[in-house]
Coordinates of C-alpha atoms in Angstrom, one line a residue:
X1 CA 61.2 89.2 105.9
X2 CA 63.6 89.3 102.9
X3 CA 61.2 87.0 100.5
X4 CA 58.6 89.5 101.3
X5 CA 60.5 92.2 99.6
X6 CA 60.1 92.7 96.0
X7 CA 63.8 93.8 94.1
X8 CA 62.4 94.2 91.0
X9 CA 60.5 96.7 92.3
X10 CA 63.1 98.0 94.3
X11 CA 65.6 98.7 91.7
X12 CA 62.7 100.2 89.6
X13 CA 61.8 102.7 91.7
X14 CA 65.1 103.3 93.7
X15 CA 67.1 106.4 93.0
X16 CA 69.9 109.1 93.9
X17 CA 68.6 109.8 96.9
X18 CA 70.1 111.9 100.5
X19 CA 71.0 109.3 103.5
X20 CA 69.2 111.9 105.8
X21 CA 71.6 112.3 108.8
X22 CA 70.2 115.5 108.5
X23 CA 67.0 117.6 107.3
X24 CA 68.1 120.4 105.3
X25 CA 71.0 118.3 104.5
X26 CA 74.5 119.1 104.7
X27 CA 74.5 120.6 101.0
X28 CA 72.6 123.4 102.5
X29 CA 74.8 124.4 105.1
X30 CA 76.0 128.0 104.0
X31 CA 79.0 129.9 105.6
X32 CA 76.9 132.8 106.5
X33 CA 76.7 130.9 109.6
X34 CA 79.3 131.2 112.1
X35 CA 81.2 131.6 115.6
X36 CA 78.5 133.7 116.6
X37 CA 75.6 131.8 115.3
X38 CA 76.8 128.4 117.3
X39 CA 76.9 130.7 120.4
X40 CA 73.9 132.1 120.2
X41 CA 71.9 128.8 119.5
X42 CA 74.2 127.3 122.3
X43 CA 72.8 130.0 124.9
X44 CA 69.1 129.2 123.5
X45 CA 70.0 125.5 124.0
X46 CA 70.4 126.0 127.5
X47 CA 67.0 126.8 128.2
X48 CA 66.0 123.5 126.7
X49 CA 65.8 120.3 128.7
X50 CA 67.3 118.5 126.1
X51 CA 70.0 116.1 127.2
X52 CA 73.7 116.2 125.4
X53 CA 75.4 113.4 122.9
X54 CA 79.1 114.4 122.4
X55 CA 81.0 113.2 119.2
X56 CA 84.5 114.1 118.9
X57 CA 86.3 113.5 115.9
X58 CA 89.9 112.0 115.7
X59 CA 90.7 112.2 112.0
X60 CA 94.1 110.4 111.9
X61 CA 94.9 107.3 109.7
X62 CA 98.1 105.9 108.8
X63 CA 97.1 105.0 105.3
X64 CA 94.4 105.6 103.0
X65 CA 91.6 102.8 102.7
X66 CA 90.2 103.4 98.9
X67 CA 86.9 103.4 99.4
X68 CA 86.8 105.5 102.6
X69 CA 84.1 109.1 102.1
X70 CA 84.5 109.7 105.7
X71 CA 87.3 113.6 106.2
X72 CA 90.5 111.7 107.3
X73 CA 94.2 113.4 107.6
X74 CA 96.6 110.9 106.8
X75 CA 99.6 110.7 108.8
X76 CA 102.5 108.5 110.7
X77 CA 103.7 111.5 112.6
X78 CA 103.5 110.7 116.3
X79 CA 103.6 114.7 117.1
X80 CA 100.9 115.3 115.1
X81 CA 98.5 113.6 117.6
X82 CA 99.5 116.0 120.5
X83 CA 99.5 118.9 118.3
X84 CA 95.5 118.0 117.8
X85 CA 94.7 116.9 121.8
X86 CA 96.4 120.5 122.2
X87 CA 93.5 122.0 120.0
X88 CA 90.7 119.9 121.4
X89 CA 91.9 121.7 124.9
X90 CA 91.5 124.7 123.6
X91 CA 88.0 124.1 121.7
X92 CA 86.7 122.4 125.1
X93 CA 87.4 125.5 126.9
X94 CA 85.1 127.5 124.6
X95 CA 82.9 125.3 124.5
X96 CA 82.4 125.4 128.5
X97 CA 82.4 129.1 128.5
X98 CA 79.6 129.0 125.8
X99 CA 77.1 126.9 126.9
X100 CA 75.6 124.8 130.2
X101 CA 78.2 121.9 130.2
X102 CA 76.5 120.5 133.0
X103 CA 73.9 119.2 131.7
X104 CA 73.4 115.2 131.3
X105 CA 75.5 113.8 128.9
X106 CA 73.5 110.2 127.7
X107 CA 75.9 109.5 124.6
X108 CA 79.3 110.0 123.8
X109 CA 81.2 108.7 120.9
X110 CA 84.6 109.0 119.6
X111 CA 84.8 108.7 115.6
X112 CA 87.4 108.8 112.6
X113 CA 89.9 108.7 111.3
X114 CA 91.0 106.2 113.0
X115 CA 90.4 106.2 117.0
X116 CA 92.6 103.7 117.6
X117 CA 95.6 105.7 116.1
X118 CA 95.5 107.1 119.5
X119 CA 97.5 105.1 122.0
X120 CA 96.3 104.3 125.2
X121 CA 97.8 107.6 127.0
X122 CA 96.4 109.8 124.3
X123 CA 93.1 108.7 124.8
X124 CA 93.1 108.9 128.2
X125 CA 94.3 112.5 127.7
X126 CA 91.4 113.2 125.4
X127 CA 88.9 111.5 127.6
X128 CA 90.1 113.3 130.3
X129 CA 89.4 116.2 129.2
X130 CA 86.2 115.8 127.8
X131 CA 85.0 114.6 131.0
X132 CA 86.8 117.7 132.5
X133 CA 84.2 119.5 130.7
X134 CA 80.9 117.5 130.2
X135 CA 80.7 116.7 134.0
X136 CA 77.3 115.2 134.0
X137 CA 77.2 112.0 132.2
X138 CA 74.2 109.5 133.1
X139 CA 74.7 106.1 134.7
X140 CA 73.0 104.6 131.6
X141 CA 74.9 106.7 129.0
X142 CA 75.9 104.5 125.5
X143 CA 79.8 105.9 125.3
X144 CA 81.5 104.4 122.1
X145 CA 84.2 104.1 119.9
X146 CA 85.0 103.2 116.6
X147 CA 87.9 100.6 116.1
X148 CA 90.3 99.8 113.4
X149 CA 91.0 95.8 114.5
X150 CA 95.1 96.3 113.1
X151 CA 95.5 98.9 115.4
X152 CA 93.8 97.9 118.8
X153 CA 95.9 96.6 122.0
X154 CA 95.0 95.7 125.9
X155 CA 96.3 99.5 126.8
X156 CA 93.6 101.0 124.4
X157 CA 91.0 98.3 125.7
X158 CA 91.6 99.2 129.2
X159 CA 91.6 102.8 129.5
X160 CA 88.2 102.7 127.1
X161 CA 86.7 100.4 130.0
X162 CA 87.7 102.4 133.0
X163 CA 86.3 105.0 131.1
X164 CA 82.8 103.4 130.8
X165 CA 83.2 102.9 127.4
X166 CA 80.5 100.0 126.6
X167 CA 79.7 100.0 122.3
X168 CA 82.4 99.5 119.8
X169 CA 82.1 99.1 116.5
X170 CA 84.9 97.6 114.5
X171 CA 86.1 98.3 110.2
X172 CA 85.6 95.3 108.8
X173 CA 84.7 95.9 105.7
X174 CA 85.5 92.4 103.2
X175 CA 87.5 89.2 104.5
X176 CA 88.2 88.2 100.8
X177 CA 91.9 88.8 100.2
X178 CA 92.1 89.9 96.5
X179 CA 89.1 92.4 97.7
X180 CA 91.4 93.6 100.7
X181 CA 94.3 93.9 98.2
X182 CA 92.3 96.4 96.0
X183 CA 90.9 98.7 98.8
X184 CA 94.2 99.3 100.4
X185 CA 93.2 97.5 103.8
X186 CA 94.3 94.1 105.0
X187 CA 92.9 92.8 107.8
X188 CA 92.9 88.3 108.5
X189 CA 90.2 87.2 110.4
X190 CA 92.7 86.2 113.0
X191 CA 93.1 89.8 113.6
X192 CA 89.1 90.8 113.6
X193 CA 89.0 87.8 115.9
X194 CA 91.3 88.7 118.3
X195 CA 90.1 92.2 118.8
X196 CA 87.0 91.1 119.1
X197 CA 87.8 88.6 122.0
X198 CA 89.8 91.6 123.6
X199 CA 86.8 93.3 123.6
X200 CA 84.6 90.5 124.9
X201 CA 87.1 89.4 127.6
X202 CA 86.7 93.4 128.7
X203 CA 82.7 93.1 129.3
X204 CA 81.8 95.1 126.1
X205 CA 78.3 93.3 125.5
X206 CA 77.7 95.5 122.3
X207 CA 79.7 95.0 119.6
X208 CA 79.0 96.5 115.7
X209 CA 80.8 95.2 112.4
X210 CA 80.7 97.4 109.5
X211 CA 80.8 95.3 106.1
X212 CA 80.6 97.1 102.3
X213 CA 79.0 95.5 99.4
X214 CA 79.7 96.8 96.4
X215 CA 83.6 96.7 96.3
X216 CA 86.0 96.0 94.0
X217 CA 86.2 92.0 92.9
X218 CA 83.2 91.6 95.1
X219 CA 81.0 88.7 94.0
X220 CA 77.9 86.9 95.6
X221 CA 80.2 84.1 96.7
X222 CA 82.9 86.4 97.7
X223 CA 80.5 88.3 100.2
X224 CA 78.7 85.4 100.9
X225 CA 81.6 83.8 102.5
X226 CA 82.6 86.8 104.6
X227 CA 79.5 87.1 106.0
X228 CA 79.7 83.2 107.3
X229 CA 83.1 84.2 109.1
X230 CA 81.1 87.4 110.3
X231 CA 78.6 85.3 112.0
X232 CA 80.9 83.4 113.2
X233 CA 82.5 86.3 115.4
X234 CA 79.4 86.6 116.9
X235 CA 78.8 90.5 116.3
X236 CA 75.7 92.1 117.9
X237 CA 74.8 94.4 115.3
X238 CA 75.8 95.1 111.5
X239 CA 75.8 97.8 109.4
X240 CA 76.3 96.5 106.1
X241 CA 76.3 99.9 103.8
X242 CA 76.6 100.0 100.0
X243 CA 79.4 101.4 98.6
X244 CA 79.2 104.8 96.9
X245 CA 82.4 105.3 94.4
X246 CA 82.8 108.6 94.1
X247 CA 85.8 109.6 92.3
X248 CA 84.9 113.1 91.5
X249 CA 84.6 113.6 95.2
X250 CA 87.4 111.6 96.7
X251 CA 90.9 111.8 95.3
X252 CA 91.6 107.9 97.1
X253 CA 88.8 106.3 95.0
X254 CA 90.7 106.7 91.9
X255 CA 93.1 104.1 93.2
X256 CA 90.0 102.0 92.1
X257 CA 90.0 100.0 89.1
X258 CA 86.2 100.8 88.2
X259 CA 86.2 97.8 85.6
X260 CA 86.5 95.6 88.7
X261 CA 83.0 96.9 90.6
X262 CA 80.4 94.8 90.7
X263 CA 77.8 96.3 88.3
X264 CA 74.1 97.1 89.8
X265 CA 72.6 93.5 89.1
X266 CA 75.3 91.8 90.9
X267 CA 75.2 94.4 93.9
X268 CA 71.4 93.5 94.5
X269 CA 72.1 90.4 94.4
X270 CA 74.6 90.4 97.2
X271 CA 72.0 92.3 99.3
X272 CA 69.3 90.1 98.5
X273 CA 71.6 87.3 99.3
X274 CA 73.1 89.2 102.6
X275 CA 69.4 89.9 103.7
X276 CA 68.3 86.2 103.8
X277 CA 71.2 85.2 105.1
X278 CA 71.3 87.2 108.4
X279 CA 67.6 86.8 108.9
X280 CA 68.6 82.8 109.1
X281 CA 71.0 84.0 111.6
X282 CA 68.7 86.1 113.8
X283 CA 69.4 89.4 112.4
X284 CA 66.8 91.3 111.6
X285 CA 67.1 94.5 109.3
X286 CA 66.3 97.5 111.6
X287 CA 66.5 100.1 109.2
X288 CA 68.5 101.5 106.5
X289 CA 71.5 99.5 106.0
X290 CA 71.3 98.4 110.0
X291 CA 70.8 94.5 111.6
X292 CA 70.5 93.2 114.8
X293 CA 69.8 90.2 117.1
X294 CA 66.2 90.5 118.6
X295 CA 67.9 90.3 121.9
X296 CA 69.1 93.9 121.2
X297 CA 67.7 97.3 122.5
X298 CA 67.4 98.4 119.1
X299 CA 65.4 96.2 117.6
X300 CA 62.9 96.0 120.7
X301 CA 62.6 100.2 120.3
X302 CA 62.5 99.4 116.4
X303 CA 58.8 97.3 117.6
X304 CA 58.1 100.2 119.5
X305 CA 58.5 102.8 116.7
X306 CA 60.9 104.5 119.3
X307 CA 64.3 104.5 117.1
X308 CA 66.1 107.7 116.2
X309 CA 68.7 108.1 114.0
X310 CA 71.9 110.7 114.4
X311 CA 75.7 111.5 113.5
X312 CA 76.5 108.4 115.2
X313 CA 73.5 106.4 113.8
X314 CA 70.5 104.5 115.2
X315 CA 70.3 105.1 119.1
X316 CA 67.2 104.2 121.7
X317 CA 67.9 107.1 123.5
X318 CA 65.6 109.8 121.7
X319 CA 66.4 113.2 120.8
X320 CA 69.5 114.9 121.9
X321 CA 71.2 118.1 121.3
X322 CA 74.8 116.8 119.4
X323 CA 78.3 118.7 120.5
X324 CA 80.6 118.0 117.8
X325 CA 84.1 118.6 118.8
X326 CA 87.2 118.3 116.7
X327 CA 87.8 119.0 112.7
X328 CA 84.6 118.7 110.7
X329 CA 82.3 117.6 113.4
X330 CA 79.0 118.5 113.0
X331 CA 76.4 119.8 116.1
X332 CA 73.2 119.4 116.1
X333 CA 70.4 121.4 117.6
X334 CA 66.1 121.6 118.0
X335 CA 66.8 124.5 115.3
X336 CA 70.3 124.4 113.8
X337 CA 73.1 122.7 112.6
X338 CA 76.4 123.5 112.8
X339 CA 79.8 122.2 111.1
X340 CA 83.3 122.3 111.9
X341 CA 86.1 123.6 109.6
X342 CA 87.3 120.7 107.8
X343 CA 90.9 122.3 107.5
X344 CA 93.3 121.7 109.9
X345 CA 94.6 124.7 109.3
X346 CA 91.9 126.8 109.2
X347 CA 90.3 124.8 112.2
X348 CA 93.9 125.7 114.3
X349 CA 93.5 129.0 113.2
X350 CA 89.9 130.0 114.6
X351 CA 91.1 128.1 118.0
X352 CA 94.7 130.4 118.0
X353 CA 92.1 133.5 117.5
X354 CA 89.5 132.4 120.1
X355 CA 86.8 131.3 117.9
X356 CA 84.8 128.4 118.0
X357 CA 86.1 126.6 114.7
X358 CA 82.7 127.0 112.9
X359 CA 82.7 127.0 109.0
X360 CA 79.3 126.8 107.9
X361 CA 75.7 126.0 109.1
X362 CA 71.8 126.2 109.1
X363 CA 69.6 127.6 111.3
X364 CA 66.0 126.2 110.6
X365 CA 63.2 127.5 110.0
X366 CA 59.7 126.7 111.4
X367 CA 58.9 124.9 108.4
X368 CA 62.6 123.2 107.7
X369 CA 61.4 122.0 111.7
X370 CA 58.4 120.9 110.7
X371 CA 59.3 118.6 107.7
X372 CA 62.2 117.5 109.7
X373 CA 60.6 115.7 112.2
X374 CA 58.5 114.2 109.0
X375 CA 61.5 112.8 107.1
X376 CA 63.6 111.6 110.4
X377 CA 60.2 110.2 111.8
X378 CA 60.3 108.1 108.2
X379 CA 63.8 107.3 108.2
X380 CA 64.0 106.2 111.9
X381 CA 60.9 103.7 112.1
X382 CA 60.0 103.3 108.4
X383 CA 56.8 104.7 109.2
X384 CA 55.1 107.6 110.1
X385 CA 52.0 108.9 112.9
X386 CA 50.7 111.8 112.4
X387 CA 49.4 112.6 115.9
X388 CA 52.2 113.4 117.1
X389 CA 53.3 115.9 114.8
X390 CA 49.4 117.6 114.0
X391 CA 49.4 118.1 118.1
X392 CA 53.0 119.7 118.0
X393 CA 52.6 121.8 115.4
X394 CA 49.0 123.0 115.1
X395 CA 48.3 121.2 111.5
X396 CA 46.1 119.4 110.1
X397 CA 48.7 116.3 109.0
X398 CA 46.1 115.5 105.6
X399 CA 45.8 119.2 104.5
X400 CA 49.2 120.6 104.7
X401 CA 50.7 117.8 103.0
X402 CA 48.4 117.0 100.6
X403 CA 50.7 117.6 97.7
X404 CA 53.2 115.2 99.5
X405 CA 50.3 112.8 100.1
X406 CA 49.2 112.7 96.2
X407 CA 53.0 112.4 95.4
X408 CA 53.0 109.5 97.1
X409 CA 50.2 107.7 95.5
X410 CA 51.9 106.0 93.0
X411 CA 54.0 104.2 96.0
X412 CA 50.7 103.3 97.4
X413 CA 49.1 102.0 94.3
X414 CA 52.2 100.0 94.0
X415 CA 51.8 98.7 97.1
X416 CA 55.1 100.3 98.4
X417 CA 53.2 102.2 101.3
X418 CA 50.0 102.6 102.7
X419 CA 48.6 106.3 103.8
X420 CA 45.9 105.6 106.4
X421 CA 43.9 108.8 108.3
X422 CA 46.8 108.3 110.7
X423 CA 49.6 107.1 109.3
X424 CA 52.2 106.5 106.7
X425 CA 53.2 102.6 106.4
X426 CA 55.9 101.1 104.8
X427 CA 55.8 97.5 103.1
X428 CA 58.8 95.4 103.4
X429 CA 59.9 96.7 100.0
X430 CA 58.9 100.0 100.5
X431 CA 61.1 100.0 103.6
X432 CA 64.1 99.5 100.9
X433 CA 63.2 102.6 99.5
X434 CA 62.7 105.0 102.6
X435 CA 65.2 107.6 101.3
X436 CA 63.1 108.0 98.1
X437 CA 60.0 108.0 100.1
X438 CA 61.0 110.9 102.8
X439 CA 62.5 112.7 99.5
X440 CA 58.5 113.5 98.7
X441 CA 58.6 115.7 102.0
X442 CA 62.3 117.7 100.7
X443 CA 61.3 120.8 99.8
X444 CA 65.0 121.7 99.2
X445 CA 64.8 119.1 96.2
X446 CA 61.7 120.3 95.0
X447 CA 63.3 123.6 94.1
X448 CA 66.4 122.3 92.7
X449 CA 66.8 119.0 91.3
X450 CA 70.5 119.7 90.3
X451 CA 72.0 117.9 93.3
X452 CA 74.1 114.6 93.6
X453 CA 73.5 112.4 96.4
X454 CA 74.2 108.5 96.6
X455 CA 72.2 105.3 94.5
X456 CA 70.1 103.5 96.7
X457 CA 71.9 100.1 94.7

């Protein structure tokens, strides 16, 4: 419960900190791995059981949204979109002649970019010939797509249905109108609205919002009063994420006025505000950044300390082996990671020379497996069993992290955590500051403390 978390505390012991998507993260991807690497691992895949999650990346928008981090190619050519299906083609056929693509497929998502750029026969191209591929999916597979509400029509909704599609997860971002001014991305409620009830009319019983705190002109009464009209649309889930300005990083965030940014007292505020809010409403706070009705599958797997996280977030279905397919999507094995080129050119180039478009990756080793499925078991359920791990791996949970363990004391002292003969727990607060938690376990950033990641506030 929100007035069981303690922000002073928070913000005192929060810091830069990795989201985790991935253990080593992606700063640690090197270019030593390549075409021949992915291959490899995707032959030893195939000995695996492991069912498959496809992500395919559509990396189109018309215009830049300022506070966007996500790898975007910003276009209003119309030829540029078959150009890229023409590429996907030829990446799918590699794909198929490297690996087992008959095995089950139980998640599918298309990401962005912007989807929805995509008309309704384009997608239906791509989908078709994804499904030409990956011929296996199961009945129960969660197949979804991000949506941009401006740019979302009946054709679009259709073909996504007949296609199985059943998650979507909508940009939202602010309703305030001087906010929407300053990020470059207007959107009425009317709009949201009516894409939702598009979506609704089409049976899709899971629908996300994605909000940002932390924007430009963004005040507690500001957010407060999107998040009313949020509730009001009757979303099932929310990611509400904290923006990161990043200037250095991304050339589109220097369209920001930094002088209008709320400053870190303000921003905590807004979360401690947003947090008791959507509890009122029957969201509860799943995770990092995540909230959901208790009606929803992933709150009930939450309870059951059955959540994982990946590419495309928190999912109920446990762990799979990611395909990423188009520009800059990233894979994701037992033992590797692997990332596509972020260059379109260099991307069409590898295709045009019958490569897989890889441009760097990691292939882990026992240990970087080991203290993998420590962090990710932190990061998915907020707490950790040891059990699990000790009978996997042959350790003794206590004695080969008992560096890690005395590191964490001072959380425990603080009554952030509690470190049982069994477990790791997390208090409601110490929940809040997961990421700086599971850093204690990052051997990467115990050898080099040089690297920049995101605040926690």
């Amino acid at each position: 419960m929100s007035q069981n978390i303690d922000f002073n505390a928070f913000v005192k012991y929060s810091k830069s900190a990795p989201r985790y998507t991935s253990y080593p993260t992606a700063v640690e991807f090197r270019e030593s791995w390549n075409d021949a690497s992915y291959k490899e691992a995707l032959k030893e895949a195939d000995s695996t059981s492991l069912p498959l999650s496809l992500y395919t990346h559509l990396p189109f928008c018309r215009s830049a949204c300022y506070f966007c981090g996500c790898n975007v190619v910003y276009t209003s050519k119309e030829e540029k979109k078959e150009r890229y299906i023409h590429y996907l083609k030829k990446e799918l056929a590699l794909l198929k002649d490297s690996m087992d693509t008959s095995r089950e497929a139980v998640q599918f998502h298309f990401g962005g970019g912007t989807p929805t750029f995509f008309n309704a026969r384009e997608l239906e191209s791509v989908i078709g010939l994804i499904r030409g591929v990956f011929t296996n999916f199961a009945k129960n597979a969660e197949i979804s797509c991000e949506v941009d509400p401006r740019f979302f029509s009946r054709e679009q909704m259709a073909v996504l249905k007949e296609n199985g599609f059943n998650r979507l997860s909508f940009g939202v971002q602010d309703f305030d109108q001087r906010v929407q001014e300053a990020i470059h991305r207007i959107q009425s409620v009317e709009i949201v609205s009516n894409a939702i009830a598009l979506a609704r009319e089409f049976g899709i019983e899971s629908v996300n919002f994605d909000l940002i705190y932390g924007l430009p002109y963004q005040s507690e009464q500001s957010f407060a009063d999107t998040l009313q009209k949020v509730v009001g649309l009757k979303p099932d889930r929310l990611a509400i994420f904290n923006y990161a300005h990043l200037p250095w990083m991304k050339k589109t965030m220097r369209k920001i006025d930094e002088t209008t940014l709320p400053n870190p007292a303000q921003k905590l505020e807004i979360l401690k505000n947003t947090i008791a809010f959507l509890q009122e409403q029957g969201y509860m706070m799943i995770g990092m950044d995540h909230f959901a009705k208790k009606s929803d599958e992933l709150y009930l797997a939450k309870a059951k300390n059955e959540l994982r996280r990946n590419f495309q977030g928190y999912t109920t279905r446990g762990f799979s082996q990611t395909i990423g397919i188009g520009l800059t999507s990233i894979s994701e094995g037992l033992g590797y990671y692997s990332q596509n080129y972020k260059d379109m050119q260099e991307y069409e180039k590898a295709l045009d020379e019958g490569r897989l478009p890889v441009e760097r990756g990691v292939k882990l080793s026992e240990k970087d497996i080991l203290r993998k499925e420590v962090i990710m078991g932190l990061m998915n359920n907020l707490r950790l069993d040891f059990e699990g791990i000790e009978k996997r791996f042959g350790i003794e949970f206590r004695v080969y992290f008992a560096n890690e363990l005395e590191s964490l004391r001072e959380y425990e002292e603080l009554g952030l955590i509690q470190i049982t003969p069994s477990s790791i727990e997390t208090s409601p607060t110490g929940g809040m500051l997961i990421r700086n938690i599971a850093m204690v376990f990052d051997t990467y950033l115990q050898n080099d403390t040089t690297k920049r990641f995101s605040k926690t506030i």
